[in-house]
PDB file of N, CA and C in Angstrom:
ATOM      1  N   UNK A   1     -85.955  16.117   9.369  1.00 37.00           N
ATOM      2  CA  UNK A   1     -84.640  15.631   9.023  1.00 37.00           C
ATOM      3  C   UNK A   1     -83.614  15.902  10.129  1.00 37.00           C
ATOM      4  N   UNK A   2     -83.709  17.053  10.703  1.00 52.00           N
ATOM      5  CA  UNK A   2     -82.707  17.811  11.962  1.00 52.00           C
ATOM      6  C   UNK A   2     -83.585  17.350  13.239  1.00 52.00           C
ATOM      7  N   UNK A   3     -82.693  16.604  13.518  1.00 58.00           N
ATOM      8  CA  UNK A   3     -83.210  16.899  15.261  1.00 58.00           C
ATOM      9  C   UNK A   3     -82.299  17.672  16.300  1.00 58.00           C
ATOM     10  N   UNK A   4     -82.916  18.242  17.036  1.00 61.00           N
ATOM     11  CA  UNK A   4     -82.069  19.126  17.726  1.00 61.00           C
ATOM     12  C   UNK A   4     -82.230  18.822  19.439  1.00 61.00           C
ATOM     13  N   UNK A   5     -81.562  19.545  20.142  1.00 64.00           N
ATOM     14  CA  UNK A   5     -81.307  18.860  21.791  1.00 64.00           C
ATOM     15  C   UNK A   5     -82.903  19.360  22.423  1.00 64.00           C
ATOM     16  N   UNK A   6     -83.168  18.524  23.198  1.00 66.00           N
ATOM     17  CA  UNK A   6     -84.972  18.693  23.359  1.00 66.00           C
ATOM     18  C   UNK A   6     -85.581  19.932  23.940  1.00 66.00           C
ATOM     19  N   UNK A   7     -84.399  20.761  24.779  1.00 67.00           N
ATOM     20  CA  UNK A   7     -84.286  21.944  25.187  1.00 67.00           C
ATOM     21  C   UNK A   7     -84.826  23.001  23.759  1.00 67.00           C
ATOM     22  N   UNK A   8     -83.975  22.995  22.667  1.00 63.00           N
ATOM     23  CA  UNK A   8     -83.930  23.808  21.501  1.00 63.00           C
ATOM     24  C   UNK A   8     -85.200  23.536  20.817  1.00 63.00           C
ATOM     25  N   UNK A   9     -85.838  22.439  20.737  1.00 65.00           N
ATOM     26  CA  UNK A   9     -86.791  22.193  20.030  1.00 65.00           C
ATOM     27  C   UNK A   9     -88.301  22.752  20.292  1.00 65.00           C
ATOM     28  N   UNK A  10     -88.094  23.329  21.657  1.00 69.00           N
ATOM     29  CA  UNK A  10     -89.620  23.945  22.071  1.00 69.00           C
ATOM     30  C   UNK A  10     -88.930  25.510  21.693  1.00 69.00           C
ATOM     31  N   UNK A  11     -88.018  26.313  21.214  1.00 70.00           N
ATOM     32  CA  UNK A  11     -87.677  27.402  20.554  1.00 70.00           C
ATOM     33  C   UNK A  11     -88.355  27.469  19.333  1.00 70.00           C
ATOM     34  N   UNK A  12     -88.454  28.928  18.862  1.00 69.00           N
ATOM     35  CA  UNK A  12     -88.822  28.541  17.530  1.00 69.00           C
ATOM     36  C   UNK A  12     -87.628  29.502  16.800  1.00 69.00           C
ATOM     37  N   UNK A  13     -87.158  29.432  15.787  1.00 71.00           N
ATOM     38  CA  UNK A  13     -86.036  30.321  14.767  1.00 71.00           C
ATOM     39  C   UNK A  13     -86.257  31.935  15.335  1.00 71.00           C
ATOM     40  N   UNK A  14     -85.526  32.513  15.730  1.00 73.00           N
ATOM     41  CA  UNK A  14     -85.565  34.115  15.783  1.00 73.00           C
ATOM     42  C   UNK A  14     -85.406  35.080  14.722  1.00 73.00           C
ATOM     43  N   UNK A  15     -86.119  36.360  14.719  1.00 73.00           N
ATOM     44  CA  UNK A  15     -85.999  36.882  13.415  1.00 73.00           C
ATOM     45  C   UNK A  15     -84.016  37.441  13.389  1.00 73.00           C
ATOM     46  N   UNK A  16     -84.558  37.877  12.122  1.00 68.00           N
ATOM     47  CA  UNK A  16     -82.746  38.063  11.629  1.00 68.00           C
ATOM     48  C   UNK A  16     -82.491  39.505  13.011  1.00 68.00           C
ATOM     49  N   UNK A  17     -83.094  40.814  13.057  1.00 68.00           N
ATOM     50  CA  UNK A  17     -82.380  41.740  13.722  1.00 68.00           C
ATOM     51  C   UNK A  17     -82.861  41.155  15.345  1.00 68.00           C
ATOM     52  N   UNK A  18     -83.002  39.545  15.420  1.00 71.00           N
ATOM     53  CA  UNK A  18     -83.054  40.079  17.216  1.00 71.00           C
ATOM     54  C   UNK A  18     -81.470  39.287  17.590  1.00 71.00           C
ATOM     55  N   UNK A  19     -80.928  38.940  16.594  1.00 67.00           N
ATOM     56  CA  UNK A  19     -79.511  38.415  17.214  1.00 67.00           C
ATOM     57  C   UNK A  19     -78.402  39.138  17.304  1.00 67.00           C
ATOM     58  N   UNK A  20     -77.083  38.540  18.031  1.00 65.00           N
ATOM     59  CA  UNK A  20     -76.660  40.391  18.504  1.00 65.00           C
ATOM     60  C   UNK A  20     -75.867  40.552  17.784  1.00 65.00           C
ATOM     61  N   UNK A  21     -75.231  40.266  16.875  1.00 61.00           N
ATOM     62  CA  UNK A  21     -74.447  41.161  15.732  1.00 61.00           C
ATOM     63  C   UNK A  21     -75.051  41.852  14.965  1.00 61.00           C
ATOM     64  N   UNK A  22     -76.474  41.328  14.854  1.00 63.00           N
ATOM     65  CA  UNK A  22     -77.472  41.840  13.885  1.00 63.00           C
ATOM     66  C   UNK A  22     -77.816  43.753  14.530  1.00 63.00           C
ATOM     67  N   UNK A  23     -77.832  43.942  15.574  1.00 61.00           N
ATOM     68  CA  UNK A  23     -77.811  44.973  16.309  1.00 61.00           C
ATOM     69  C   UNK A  23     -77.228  46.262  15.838  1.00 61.00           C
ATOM     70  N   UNK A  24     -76.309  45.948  15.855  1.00 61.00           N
ATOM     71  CA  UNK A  24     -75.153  46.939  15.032  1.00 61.00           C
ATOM     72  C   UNK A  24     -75.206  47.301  13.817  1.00 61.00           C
ATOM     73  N   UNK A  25     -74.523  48.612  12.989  1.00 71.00           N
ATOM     74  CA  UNK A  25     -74.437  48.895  11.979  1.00 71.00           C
ATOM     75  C   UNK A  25     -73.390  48.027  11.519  1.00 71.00           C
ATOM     76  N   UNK A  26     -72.141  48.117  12.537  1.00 75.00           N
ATOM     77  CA  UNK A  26     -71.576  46.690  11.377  1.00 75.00           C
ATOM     78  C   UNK A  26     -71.424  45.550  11.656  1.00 75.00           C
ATOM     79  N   UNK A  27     -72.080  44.278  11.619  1.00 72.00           N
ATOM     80  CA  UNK A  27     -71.881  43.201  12.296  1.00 72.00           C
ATOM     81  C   UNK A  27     -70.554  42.568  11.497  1.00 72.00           C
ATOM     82  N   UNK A  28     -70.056  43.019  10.610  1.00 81.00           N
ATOM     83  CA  UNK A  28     -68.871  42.533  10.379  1.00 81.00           C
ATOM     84  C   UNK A  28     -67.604  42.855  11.190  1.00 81.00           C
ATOM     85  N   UNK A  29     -67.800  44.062  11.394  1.00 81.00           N
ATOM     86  CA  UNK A  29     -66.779  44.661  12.236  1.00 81.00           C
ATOM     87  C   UNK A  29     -66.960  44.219  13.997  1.00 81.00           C
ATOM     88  N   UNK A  30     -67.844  43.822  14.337  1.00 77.00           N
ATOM     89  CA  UNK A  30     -67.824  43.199  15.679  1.00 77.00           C
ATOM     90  C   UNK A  30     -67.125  41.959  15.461  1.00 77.00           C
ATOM     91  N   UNK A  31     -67.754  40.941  14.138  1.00 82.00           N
ATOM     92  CA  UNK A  31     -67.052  39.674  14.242  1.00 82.00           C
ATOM     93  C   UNK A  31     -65.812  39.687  14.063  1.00 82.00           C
ATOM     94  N   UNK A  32     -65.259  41.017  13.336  1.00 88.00           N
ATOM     95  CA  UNK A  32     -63.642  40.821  13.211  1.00 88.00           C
ATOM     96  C   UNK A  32     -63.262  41.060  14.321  1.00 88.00           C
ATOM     97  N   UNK A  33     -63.665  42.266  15.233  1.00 87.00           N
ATOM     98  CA  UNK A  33     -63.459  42.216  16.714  1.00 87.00           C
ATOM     99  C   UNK A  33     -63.185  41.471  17.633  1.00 87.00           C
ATOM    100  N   UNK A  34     -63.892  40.370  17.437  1.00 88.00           N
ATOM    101  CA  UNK A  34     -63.926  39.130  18.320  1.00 88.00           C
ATOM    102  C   UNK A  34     -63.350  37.834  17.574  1.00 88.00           C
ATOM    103  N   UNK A  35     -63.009  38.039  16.381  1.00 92.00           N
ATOM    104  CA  UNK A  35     -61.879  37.194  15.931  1.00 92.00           C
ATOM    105  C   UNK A  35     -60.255  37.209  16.480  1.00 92.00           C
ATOM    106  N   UNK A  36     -60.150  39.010  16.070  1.00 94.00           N
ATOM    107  CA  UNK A  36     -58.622  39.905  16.211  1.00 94.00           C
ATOM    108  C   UNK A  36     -58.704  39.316  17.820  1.00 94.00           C
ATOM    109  N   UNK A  37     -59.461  39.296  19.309  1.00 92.00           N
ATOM    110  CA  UNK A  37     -59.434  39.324  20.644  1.00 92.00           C
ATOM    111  C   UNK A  37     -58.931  37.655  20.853  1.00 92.00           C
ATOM    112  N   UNK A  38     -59.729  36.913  19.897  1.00 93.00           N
ATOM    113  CA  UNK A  38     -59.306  35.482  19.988  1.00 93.00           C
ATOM    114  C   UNK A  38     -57.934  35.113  19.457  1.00 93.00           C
ATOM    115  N   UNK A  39     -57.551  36.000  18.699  1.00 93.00           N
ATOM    116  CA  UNK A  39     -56.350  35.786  18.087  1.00 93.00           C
ATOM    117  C   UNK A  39     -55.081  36.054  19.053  1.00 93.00           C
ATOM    118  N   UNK A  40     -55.249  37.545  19.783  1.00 94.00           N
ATOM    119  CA  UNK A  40     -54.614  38.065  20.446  1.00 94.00           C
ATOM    120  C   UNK A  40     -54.129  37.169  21.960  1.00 94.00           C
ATOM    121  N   UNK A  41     -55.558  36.808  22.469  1.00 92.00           N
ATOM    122  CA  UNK A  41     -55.734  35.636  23.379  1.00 92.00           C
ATOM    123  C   UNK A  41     -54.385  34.614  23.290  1.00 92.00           C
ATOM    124  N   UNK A  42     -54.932  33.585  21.961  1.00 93.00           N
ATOM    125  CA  UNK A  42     -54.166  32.423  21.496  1.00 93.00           C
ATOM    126  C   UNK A  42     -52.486  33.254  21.763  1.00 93.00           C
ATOM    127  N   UNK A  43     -52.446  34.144  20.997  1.00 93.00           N
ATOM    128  CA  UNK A  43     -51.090  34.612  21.203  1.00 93.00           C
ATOM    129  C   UNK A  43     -50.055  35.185  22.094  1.00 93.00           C
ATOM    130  N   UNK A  44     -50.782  35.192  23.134  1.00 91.00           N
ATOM    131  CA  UNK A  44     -50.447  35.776  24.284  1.00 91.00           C
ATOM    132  C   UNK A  44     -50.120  34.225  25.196  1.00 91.00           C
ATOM    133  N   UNK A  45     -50.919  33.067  24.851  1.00 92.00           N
ATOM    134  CA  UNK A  45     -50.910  32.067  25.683  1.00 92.00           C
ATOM    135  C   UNK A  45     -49.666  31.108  24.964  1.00 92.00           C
ATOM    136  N   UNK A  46     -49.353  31.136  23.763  1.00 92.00           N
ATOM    137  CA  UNK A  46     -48.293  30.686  22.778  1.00 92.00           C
ATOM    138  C   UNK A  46     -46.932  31.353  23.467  1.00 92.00           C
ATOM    139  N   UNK A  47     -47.169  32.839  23.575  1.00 93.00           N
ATOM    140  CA  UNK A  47     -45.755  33.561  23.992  1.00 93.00           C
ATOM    141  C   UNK A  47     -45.241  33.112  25.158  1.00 93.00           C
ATOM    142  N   UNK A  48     -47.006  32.886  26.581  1.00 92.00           N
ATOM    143  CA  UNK A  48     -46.569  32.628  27.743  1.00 92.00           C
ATOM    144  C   UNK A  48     -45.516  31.786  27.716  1.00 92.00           C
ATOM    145  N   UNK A  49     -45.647  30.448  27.123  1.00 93.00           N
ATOM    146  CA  UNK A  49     -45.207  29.265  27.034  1.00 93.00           C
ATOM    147  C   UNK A  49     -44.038  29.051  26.561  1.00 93.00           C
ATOM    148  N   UNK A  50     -43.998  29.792  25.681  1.00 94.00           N
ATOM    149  CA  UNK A  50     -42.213  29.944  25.186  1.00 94.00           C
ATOM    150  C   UNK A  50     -41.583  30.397  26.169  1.00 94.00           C
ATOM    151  N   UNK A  51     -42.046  32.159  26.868  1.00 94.00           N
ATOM    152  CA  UNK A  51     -41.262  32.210  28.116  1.00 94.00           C
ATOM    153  C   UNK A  51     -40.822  31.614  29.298  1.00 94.00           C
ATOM    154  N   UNK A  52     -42.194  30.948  29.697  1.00 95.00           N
ATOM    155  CA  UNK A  52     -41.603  29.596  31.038  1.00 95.00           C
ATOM    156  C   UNK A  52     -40.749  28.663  30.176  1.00 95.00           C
ATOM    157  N   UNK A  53     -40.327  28.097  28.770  1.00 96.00           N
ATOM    158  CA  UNK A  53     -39.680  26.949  28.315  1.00 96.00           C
ATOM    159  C   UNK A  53     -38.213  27.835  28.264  1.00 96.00           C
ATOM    160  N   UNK A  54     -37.882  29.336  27.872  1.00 95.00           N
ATOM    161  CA  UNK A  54     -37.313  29.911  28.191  1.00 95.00           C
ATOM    162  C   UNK A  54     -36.318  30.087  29.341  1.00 95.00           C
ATOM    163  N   UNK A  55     -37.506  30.073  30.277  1.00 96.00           N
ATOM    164  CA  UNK A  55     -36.826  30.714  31.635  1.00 96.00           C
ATOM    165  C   UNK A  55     -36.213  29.016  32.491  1.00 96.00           C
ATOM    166  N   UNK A  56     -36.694  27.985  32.021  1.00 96.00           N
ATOM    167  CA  UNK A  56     -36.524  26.552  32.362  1.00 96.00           C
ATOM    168  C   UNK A  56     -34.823  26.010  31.631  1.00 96.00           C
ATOM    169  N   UNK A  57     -35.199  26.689  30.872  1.00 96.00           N
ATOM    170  CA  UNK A  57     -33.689  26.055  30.116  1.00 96.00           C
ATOM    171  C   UNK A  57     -32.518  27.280  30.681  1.00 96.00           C
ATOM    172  N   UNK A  58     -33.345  28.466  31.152  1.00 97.00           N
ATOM    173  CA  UNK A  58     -31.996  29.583  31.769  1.00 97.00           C
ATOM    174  C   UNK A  58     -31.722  28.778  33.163  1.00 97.00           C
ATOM    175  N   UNK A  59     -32.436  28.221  33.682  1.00 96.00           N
ATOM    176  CA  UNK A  59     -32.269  27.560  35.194  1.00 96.00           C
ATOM    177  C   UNK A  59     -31.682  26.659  35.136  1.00 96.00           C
ATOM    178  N   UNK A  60     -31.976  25.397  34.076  1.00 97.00           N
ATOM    179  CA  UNK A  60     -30.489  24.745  34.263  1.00 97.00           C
ATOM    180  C   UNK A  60     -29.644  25.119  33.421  1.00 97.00           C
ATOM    181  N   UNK A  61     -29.131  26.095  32.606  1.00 97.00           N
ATOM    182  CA  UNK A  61     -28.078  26.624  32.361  1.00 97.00           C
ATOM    183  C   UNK A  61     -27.056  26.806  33.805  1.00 97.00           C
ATOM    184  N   UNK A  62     -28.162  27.783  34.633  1.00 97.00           N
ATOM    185  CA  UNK A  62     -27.569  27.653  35.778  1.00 97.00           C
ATOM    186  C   UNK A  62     -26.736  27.158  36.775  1.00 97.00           C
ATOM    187  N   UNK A  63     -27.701  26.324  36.772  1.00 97.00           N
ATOM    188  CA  UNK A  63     -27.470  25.273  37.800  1.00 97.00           C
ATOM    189  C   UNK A  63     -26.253  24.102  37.066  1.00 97.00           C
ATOM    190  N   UNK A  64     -26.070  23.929  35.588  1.00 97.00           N
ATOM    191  CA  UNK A  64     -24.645  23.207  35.284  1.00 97.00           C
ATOM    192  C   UNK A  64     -23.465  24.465  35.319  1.00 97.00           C
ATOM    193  N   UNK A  65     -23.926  25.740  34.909  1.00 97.00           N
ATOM    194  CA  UNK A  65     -23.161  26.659  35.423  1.00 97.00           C
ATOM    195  C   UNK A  65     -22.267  26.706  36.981  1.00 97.00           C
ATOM    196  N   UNK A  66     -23.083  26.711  37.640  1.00 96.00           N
ATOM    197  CA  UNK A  66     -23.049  26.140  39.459  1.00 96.00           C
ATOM    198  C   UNK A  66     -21.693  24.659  39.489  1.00 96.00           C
ATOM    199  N   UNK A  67     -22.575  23.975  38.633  1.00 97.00           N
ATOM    200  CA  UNK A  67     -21.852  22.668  38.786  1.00 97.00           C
ATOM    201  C   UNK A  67     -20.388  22.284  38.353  1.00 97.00           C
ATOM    202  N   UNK A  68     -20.025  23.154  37.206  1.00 96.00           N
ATOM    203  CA  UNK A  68     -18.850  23.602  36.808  1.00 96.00           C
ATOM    204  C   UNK A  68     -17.848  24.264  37.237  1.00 96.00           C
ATOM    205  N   UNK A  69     -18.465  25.612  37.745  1.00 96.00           N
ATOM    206  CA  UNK A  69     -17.700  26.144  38.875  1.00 96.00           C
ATOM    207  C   UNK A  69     -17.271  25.405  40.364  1.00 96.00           C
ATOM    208  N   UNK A  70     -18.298  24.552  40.733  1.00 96.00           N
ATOM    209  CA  UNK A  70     -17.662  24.104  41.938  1.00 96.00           C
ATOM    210  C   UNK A  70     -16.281  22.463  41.235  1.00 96.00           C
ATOM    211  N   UNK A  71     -16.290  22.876  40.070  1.00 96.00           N
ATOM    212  CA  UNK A  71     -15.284  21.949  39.776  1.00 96.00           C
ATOM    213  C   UNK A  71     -14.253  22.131  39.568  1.00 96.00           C
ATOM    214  N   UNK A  72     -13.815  23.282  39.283  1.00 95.00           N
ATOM    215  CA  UNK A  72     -12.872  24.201  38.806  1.00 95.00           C
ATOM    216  C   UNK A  72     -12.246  24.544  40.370  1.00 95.00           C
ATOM    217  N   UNK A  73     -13.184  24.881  41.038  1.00 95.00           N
ATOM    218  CA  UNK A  73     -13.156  25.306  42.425  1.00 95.00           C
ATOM    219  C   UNK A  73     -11.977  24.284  42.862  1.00 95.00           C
ATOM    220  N   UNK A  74     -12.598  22.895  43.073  1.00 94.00           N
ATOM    221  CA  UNK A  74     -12.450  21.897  43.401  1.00 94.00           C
ATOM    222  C   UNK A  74     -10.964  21.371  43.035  1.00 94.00           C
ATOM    223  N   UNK A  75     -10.675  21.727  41.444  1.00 92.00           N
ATOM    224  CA  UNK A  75      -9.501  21.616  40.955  1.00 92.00           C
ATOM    225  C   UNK A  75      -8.490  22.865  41.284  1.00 92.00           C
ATOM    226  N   UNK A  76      -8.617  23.561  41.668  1.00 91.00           N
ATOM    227  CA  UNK A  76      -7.808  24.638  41.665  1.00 91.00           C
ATOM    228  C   UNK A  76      -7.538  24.713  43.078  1.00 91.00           C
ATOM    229  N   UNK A  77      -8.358  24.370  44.371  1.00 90.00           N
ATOM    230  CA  UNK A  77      -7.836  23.052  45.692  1.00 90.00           C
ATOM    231  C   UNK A  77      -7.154  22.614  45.611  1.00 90.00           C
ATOM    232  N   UNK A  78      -7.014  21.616  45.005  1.00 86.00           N
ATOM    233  CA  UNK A  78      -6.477  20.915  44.907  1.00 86.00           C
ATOM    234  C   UNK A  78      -4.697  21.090  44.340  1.00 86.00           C
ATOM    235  N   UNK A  79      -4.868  21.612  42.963  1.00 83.00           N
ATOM    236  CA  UNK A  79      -3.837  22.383  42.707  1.00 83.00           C
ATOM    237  C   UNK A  79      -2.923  23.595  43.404  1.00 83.00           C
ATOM    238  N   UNK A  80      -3.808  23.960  44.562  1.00 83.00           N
ATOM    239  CA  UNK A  80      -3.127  24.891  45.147  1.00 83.00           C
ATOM    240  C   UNK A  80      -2.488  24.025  46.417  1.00 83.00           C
ATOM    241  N   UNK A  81      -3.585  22.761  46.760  1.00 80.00           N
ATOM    242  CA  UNK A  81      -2.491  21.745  47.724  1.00 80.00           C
ATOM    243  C   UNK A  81      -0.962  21.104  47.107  1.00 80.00           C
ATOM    244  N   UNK A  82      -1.167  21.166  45.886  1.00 73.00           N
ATOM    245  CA  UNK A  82       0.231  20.011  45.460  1.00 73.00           C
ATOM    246  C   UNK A  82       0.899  20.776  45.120  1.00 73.00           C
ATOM    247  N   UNK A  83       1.189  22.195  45.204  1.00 73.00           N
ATOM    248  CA  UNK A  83       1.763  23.348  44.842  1.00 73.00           C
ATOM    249  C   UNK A  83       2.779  23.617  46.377  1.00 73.00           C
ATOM    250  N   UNK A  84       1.759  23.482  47.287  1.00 70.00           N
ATOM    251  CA  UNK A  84       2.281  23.966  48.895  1.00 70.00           C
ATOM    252  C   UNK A  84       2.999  22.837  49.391  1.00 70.00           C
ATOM    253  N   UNK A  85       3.015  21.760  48.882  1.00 65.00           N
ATOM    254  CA  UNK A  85       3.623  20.630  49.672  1.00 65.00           C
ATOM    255  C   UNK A  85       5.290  20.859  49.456  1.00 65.00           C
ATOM    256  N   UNK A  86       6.070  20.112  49.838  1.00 61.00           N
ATOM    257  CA  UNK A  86       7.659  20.230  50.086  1.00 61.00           C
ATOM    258  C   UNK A  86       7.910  19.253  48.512  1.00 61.00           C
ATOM    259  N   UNK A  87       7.439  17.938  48.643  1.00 59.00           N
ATOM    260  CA  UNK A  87       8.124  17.543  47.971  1.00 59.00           C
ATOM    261  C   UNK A  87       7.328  17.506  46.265  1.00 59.00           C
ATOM    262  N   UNK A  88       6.655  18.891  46.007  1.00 55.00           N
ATOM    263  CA  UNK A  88       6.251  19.488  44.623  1.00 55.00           C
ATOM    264  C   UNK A  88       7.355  19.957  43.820  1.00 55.00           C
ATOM    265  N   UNK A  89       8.424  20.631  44.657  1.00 58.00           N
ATOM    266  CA  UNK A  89       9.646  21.433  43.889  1.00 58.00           C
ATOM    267  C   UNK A  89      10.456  20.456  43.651  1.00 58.00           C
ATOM    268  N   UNK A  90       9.916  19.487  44.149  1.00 60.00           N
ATOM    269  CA  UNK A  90      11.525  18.436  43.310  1.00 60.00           C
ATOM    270  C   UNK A  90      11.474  17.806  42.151  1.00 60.00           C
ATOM    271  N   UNK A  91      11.854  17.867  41.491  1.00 56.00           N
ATOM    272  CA  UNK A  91      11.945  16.977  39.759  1.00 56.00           C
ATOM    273  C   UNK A  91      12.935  16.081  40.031  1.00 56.00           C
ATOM    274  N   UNK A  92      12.819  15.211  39.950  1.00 58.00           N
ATOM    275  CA  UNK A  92      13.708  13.878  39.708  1.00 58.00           C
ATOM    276  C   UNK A  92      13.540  13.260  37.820  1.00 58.00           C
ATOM    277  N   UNK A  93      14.830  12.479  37.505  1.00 58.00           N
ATOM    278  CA  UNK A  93      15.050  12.626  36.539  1.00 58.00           C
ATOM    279  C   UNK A  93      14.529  11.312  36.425  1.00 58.00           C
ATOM    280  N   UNK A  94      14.838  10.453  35.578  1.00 63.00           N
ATOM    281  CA  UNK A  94      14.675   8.522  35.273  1.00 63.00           C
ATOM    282  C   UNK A  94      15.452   8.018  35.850  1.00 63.00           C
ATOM    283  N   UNK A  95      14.858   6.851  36.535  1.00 66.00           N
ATOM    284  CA  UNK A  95      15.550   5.921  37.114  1.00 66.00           C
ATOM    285  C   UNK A  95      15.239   4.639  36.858  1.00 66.00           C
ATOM    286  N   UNK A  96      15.841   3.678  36.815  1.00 65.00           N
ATOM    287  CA  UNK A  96      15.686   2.738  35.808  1.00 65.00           C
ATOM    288  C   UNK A  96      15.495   1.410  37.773  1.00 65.00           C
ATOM    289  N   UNK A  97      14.417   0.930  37.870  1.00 62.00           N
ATOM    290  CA  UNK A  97      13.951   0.545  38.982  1.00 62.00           C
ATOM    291  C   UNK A  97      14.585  -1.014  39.010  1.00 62.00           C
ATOM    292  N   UNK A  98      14.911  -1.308  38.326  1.00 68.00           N
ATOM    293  CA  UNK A  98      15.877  -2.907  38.215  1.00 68.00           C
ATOM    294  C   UNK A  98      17.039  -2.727  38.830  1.00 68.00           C
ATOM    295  N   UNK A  99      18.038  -1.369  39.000  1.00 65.00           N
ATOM    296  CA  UNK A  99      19.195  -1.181  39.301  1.00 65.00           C
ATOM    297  C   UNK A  99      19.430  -0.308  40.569  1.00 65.00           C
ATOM    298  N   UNK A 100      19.430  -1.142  41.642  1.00 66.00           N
ATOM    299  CA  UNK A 100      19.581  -0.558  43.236  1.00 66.00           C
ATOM    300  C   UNK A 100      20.505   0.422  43.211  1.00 66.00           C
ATOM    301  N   UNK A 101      21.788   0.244  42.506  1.00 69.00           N
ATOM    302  CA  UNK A 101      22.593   1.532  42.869  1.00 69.00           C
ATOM    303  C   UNK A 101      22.576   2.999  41.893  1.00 69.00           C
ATOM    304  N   UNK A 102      21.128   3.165  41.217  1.00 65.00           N
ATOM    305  CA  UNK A 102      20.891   3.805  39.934  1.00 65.00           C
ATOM    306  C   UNK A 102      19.853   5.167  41.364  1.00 65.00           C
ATOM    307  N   UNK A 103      20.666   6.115  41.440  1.00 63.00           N
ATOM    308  CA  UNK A 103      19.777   7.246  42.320  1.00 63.00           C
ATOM    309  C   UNK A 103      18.910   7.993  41.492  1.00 63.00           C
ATOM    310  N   UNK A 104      18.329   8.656  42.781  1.00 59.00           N
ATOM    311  CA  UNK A 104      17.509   9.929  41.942  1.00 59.00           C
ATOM    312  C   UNK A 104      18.254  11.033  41.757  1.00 59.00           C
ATOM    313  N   UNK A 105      18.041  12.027  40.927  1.00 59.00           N
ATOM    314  CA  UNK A 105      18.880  12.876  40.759  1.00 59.00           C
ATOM    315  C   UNK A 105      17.887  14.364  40.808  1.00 59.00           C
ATOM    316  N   UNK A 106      18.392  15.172  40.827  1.00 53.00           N
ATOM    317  CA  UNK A 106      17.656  16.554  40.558  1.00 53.00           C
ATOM    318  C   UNK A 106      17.816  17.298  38.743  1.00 53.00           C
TER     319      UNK A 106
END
């Protein structure tokens, strides 16, 4: 009814104590062994992965961090040019631009 890979088929079934959990006094406690190691494994490779997705989203935090500051930068240039110029301190009031003899005033 079973066919098996043509390699396996010139085997014949092994008795129960020659397989290797069978070895041991507790073959339960090896298989939990090597369950708990697979588990530990998986979980260690789950954590990796969060940390690089982690450390990816701290980098461009960064880097719009970076990008912000040089804007501020940029504005505060700027603001410190229209601050230094001469004609920043002057306020002029309304002038109504239809009427030539209508001045500026302080």
């Amino acid at each position: 009814l079973l066919s098996f890979h043509p390699t396996l088929q010139m085997q014949a079934p092994k008795a129960y104590h020659q397989y290797a959990l069978c070895r041991r006094k507790d073959p339960f406690l090896v298989a939990t062994l090597v369950v708990l190691a697979v588990c530990k494994l998986r979980l260690l490779l789950s954590s990796g992965q969060v940390v690089r997705k982690v450390q990816e989203a701290y980098e461009e935090l960064l880097e719009q961090r970076a990008e912000l500051q040089r804007k501020v930068h940029f504005l505060l240039q700027s603001q410190r040019q229209s601050i230094a110029s001469p004609l920043a301190n002057q306020v002029y009031g309304p002038i109504d631009p239809e009427n030539p003899h209508c001045r500026r005033y302080r």
